[in-house]
mmCIF file of C-alpha atoms in Angstrom:
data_model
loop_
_atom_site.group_PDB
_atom_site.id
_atom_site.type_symbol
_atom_site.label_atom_id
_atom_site.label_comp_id
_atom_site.label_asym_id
_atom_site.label_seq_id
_atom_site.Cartn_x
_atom_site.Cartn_y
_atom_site.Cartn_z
ATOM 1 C CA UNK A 1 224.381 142.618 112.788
ATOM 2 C CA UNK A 2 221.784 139.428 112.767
ATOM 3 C CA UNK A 3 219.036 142.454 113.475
ATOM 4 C CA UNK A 4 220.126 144.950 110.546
ATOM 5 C CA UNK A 5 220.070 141.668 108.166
ATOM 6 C CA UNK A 6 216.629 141.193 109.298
ATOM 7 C CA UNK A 7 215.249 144.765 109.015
ATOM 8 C CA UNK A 8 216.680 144.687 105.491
ATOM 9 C CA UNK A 9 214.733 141.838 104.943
ATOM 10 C CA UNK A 10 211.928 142.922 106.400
ATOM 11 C CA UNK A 11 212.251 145.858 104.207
ATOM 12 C CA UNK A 12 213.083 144.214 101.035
ATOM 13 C CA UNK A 13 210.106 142.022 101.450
ATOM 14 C CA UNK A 14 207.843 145.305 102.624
ATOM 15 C CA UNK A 15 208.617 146.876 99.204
ATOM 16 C CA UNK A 16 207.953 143.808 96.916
ATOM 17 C CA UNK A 17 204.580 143.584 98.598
ATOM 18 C CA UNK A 18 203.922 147.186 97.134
ATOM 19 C CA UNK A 19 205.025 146.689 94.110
ATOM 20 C CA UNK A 20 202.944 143.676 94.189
ATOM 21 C CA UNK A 21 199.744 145.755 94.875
ATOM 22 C CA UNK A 22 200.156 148.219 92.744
ATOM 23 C CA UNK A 23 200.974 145.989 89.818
ATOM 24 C CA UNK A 24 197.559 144.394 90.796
ATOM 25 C CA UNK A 25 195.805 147.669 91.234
ATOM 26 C CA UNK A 26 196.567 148.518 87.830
ATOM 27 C CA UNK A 27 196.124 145.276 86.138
ATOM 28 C CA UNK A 28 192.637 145.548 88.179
ATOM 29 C CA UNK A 29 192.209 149.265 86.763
ATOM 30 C CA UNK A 30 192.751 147.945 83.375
ATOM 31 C CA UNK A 31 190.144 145.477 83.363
ATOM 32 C CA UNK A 32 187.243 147.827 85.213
ATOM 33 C CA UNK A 33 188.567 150.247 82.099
ATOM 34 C CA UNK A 34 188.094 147.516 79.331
ATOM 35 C CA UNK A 35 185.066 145.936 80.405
ATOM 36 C CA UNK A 36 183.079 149.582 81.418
ATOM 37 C CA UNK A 37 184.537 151.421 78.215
ATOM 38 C CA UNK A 38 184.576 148.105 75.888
ATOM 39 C CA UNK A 39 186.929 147.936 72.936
ATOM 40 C CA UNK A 40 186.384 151.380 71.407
ATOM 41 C CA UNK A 41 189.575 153.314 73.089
ATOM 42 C CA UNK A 42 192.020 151.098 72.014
ATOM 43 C CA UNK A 43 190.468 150.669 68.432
ATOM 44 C CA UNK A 44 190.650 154.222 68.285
ATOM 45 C CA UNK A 45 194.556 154.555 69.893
ATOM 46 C CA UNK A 46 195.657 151.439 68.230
ATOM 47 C CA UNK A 47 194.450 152.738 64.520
ATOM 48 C CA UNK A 48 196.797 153.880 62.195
ATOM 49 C CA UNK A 49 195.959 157.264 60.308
ATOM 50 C CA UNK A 50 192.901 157.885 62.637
ATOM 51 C CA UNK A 51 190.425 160.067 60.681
ATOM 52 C CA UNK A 52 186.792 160.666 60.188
ATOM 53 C CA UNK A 53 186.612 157.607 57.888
ATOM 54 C CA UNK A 54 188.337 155.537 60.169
ATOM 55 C CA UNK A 55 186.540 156.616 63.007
ATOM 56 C CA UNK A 56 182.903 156.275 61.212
ATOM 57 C CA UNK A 57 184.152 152.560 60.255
ATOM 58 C CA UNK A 58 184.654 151.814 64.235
ATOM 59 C CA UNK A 59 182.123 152.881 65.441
ATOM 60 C CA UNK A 60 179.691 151.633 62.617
ATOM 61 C CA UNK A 61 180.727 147.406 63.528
ATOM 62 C CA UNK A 62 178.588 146.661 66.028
ATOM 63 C CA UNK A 63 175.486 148.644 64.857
ATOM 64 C CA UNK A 64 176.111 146.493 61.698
ATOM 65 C CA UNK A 65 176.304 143.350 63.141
ATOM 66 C CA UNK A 66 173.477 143.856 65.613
ATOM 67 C CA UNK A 67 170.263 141.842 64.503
ATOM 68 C CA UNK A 68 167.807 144.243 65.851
ATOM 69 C CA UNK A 69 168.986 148.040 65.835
ATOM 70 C CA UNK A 70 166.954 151.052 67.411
ATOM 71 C CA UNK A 71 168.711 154.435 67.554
ATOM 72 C CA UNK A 72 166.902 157.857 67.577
ATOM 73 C CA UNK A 73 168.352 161.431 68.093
ATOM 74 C CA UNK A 74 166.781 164.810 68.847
ATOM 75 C CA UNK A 75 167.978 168.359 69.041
ATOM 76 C CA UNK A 76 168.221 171.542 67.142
ATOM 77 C CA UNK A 77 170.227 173.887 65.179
ATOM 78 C CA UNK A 78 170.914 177.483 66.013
ATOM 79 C CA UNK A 79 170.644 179.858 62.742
ATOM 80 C CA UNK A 80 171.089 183.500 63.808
ATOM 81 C CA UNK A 81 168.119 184.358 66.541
ATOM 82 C CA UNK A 82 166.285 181.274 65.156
ATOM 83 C CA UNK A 83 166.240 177.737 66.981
ATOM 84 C CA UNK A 84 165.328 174.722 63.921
ATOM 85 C CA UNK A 85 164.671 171.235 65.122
ATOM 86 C CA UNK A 86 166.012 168.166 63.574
ATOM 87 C CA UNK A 87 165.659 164.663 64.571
ATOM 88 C CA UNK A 88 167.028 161.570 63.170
ATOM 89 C CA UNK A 89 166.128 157.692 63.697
ATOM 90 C CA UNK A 90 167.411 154.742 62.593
ATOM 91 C CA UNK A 91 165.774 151.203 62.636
ATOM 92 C CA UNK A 92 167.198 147.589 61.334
ATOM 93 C CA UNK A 93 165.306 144.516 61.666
ATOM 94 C CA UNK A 94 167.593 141.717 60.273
ATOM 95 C CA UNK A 95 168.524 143.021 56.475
ATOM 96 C CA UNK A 96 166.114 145.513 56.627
ATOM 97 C CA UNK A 97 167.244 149.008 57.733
ATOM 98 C CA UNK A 98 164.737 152.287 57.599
ATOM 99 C CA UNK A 99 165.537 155.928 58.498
ATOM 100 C CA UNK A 100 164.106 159.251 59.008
ATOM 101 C CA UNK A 101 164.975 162.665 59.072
ATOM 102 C CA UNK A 102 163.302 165.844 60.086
ATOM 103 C CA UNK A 103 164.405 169.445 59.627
ATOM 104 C CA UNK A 104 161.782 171.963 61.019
ATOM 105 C CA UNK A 105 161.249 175.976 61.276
ATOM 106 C CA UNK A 106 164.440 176.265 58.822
ATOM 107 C CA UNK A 107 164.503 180.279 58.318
ATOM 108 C CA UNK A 108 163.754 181.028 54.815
ATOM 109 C CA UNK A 109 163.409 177.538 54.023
ATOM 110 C CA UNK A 110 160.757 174.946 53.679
ATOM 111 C CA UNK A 111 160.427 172.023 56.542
ATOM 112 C CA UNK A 112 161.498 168.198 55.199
ATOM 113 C CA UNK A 113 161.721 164.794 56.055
ATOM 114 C CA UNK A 114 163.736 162.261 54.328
ATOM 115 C CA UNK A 115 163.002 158.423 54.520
ATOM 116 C CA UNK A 116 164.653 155.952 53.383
ATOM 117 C CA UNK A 117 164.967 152.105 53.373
ATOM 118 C CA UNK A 118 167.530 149.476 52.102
ATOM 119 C CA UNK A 119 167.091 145.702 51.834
ATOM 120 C CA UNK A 120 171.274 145.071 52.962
ATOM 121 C CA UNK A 121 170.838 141.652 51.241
ATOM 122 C CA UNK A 122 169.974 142.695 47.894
ATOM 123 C CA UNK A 123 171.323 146.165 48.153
ATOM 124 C CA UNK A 124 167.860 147.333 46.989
ATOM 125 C CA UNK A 125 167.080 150.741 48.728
ATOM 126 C CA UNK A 126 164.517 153.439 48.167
ATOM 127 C CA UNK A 127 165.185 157.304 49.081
ATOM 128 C CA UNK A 128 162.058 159.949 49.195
ATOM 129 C CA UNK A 129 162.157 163.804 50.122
ATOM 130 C CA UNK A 130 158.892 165.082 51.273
ATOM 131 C CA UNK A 131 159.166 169.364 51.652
ATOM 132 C CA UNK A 132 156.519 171.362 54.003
ATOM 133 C CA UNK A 133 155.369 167.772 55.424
ATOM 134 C CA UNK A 134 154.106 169.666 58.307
ATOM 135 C CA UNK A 135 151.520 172.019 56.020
ATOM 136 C CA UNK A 136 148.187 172.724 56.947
ATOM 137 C CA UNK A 137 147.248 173.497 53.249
ATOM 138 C CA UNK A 138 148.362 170.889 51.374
ATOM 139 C CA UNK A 139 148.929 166.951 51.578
ATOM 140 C CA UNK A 140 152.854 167.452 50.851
ATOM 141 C CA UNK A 141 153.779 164.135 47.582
ATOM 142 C CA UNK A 142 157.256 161.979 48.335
ATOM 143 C CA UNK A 143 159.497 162.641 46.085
ATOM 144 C CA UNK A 144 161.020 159.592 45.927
ATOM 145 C CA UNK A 145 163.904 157.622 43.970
ATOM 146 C CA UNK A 146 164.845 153.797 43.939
ATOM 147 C CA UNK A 147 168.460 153.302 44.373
ATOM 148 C CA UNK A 148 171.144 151.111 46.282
ATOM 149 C CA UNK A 149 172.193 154.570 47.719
ATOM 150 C CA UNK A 150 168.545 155.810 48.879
ATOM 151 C CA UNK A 151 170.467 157.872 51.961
ATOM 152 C CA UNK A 152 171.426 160.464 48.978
ATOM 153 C CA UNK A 153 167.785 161.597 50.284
ATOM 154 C CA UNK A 154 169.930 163.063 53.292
ATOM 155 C CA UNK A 155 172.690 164.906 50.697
ATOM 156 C CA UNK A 156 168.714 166.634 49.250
ATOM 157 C CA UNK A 157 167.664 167.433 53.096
ATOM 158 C CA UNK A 158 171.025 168.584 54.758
ATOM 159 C CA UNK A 159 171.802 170.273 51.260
ATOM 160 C CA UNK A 160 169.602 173.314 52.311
ATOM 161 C CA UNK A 161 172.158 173.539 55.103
ATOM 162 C CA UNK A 162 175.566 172.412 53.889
ATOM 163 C CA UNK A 163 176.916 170.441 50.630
ATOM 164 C CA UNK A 164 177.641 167.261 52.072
ATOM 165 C CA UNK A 165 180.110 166.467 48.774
ATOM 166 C CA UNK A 166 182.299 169.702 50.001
ATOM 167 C CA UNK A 167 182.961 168.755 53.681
ATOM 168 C CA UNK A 168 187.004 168.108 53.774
ATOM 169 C CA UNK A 169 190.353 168.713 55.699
ATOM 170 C CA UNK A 170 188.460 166.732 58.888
ATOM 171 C CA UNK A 171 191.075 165.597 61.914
ATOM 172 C CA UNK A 172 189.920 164.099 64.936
ATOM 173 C CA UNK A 173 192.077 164.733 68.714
ATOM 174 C CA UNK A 174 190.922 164.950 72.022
ATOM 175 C CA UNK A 175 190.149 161.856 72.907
ATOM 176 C CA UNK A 176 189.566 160.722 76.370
ATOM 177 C CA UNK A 177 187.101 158.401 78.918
ATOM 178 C CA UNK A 178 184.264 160.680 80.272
ATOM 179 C CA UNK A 179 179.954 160.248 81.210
ATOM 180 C CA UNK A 180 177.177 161.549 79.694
ATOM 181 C CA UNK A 181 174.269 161.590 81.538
ATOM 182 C CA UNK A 182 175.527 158.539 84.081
ATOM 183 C CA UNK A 183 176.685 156.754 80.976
ATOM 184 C CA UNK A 184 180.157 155.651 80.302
ATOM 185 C CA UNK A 185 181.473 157.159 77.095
ATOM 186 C CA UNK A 186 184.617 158.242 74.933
ATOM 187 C CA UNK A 187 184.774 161.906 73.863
ATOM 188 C CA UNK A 188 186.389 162.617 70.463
ATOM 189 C CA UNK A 189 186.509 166.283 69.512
ATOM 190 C CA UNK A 190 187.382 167.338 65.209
ATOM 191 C CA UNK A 191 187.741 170.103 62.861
ATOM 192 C CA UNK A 192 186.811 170.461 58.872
ATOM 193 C CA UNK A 193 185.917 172.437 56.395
ATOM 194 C CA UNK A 194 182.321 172.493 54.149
ATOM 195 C CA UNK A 195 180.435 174.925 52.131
ATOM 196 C CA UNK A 196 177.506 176.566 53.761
ATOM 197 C CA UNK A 197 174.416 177.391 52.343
ATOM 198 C CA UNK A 198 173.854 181.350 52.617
ATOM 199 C CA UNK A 199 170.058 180.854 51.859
ATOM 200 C CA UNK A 200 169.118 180.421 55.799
ATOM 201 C CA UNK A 201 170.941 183.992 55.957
ATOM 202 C CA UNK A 202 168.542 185.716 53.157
ATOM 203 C CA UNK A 203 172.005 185.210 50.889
ATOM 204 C CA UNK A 204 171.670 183.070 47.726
ATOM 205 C CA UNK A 205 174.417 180.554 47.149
ATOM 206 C CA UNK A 206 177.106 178.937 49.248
ATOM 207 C CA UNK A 207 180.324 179.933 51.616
ATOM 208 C CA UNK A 208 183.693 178.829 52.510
ATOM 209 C CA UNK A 209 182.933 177.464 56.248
ATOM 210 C CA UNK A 210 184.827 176.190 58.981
ATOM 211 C CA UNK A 211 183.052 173.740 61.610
ATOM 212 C CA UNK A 212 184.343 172.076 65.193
ATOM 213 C CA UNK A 213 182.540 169.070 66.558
ATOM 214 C CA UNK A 214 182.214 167.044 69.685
ATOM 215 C CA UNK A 215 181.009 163.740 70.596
ATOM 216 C CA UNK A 216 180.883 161.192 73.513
ATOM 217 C CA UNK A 217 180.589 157.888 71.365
ATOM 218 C CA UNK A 218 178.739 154.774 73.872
ATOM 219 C CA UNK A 219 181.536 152.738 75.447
ATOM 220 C CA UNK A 220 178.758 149.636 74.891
ATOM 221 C CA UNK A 221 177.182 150.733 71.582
ATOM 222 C CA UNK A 222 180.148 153.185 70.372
ATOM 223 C CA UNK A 223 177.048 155.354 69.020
ATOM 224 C CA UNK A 224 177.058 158.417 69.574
ATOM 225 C CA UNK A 225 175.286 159.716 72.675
ATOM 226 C CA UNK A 226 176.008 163.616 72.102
ATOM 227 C CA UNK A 227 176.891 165.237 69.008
ATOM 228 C CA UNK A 228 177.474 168.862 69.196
ATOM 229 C CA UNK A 229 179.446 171.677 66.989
ATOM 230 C CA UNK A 230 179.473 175.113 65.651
ATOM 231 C CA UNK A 231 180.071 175.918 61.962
ATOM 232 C CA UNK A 232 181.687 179.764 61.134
ATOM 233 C CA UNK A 233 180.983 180.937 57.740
ATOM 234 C CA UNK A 234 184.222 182.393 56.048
ATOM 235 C CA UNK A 235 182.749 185.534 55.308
ATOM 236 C CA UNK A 236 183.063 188.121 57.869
ATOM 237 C CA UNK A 237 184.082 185.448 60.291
ATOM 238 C CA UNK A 238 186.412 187.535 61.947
ATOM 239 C CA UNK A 239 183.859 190.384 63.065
ATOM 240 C CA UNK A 240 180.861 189.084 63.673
ATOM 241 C CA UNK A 241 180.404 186.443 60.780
ATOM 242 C CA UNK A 242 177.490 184.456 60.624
ATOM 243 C CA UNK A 243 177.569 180.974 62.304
ATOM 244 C CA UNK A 244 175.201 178.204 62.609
ATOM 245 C CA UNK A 245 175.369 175.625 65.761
ATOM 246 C CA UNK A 246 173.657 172.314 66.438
ATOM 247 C CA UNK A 247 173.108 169.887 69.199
ATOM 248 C CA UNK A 248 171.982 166.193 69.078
ATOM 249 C CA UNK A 249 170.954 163.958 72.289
ATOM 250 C CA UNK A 250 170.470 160.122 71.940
ATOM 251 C CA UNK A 251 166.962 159.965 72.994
ATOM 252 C CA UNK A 252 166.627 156.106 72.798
ATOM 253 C CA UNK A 253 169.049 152.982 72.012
ATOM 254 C CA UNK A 254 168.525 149.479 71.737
ATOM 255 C CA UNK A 255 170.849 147.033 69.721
ATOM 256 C CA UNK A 256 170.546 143.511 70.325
ATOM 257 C CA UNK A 257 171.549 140.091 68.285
ATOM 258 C CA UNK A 258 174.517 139.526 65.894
#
């Protein structure tokens, strides 16, 4: 009797000792998760009425409170048989906060660049378009245009593309902890609608599209560090309708200060 009182014991004391480790294992799981990931899983789980917007605002706090900001992005597009290239960069120094963009070898379409640049503490800003910048023939004139909103320069560039003013109905799901490229990361997937300009497809005017996105957003930064999608234009969508794919790489990334 004494011994089957002491097995019990010993048993009793065997599985409290488990429990014991595997309450530490996760608490121990849940830290490695927090600290390698950072705080952008469970601002995204913990938000209420996730969307685009909300998303965009997360992931935007600590590039904006970062003293010294250095993101740039390469890639390309994928019109028809055709392969554009766009790049994007964005620099802030303090208040001060440039960017570039670059469409090039658009079918039907002229190359551009948009810079722009915004004093944050006066809200001054100045937006310029510059078309065919990579001509041979001709030194290409800025078109530019002071306002506290000079990235509407981007609405002129990705205009030849898509209207920016149209793009709607956006949900994001799919989220989960993944690497890119030996980097930790959170991958958020999302659907919307825009209207797509026909011109790239010798069409005049714009379509009814649908587009799906994917992203791995920096568990440090909570930039992106991939942004790929495919956009199906309305029209003949079902057999064979014309689509137009993209796909953006963080190609450097520096943030530092607050």
């Amino acid at each position: 009797m004494i011994n089957a009182n002491v097995q019990k014991k010993k048993a009793k004391g065997l599985r409290r000792r488990i429990i014991l480790a595997l309450f530490a294992l996760i608490i121990i799981a849940g830290v490695y998760l927090f600290f390698t990931y950072g705080s952008l899983p469970y601002a995204v789980i913990t938000a209420k009425n996730l969307n685009s917007s909300t998303l965009i605002s997360i992931m935007s706090q600590k590039v904006n409170s970062a003293a010294i900001v250095n993101l740039s992005y390469s890639g390309s597009i994928m019109i028809n048989s055709t392969d554009p290239e766009i790049s994007f960069s964005y620099i802030k120094n303090g208040s001060q906060v440039q960017s570039y963009l670059k469409l090039r070898q658009i079918p039907s379409l002229v190359d551009m660049e948009a810079t722009t640049y915004l004093n944050q503490t006066s809200g001054n800003g100045r937006g310029c378009v510059i078309y065919n910048f990579d001509s041979h023939n001709s030194t290409p004139t800025p078109i530019c245009k002071d306002s506290a909103y000079p990235y509407s320069a981007y609405t002129t560039v990705l205009g030849y593309l898509f209207n920016l003013t149209s793009v709607g109905n956006i949900s994001t799901s799919n989220y989960g902890l993944r690497t890119f490229k030996g980097q930790p990361c959170y991958f958020v997937s999302g659907t919307g609608s825009v209207m797509a300009n026909e011109g790239p497809f010798n069409q005049v005017g714009y379509t009814p599209a649908v587009f799906i996105i994917d992203t791995c957003l920096s568990a440090q930064y909570n930039v992106p560090l991939n942004v790929s999608g495919v956009v199906f234009l309305k029209k003949g969508f079902l057999e064979n309708g014309d689509s137009i794919s993209f796909n953006m790489v963080n190609s450097g990334m520096v943030l530092h200060g607050s």
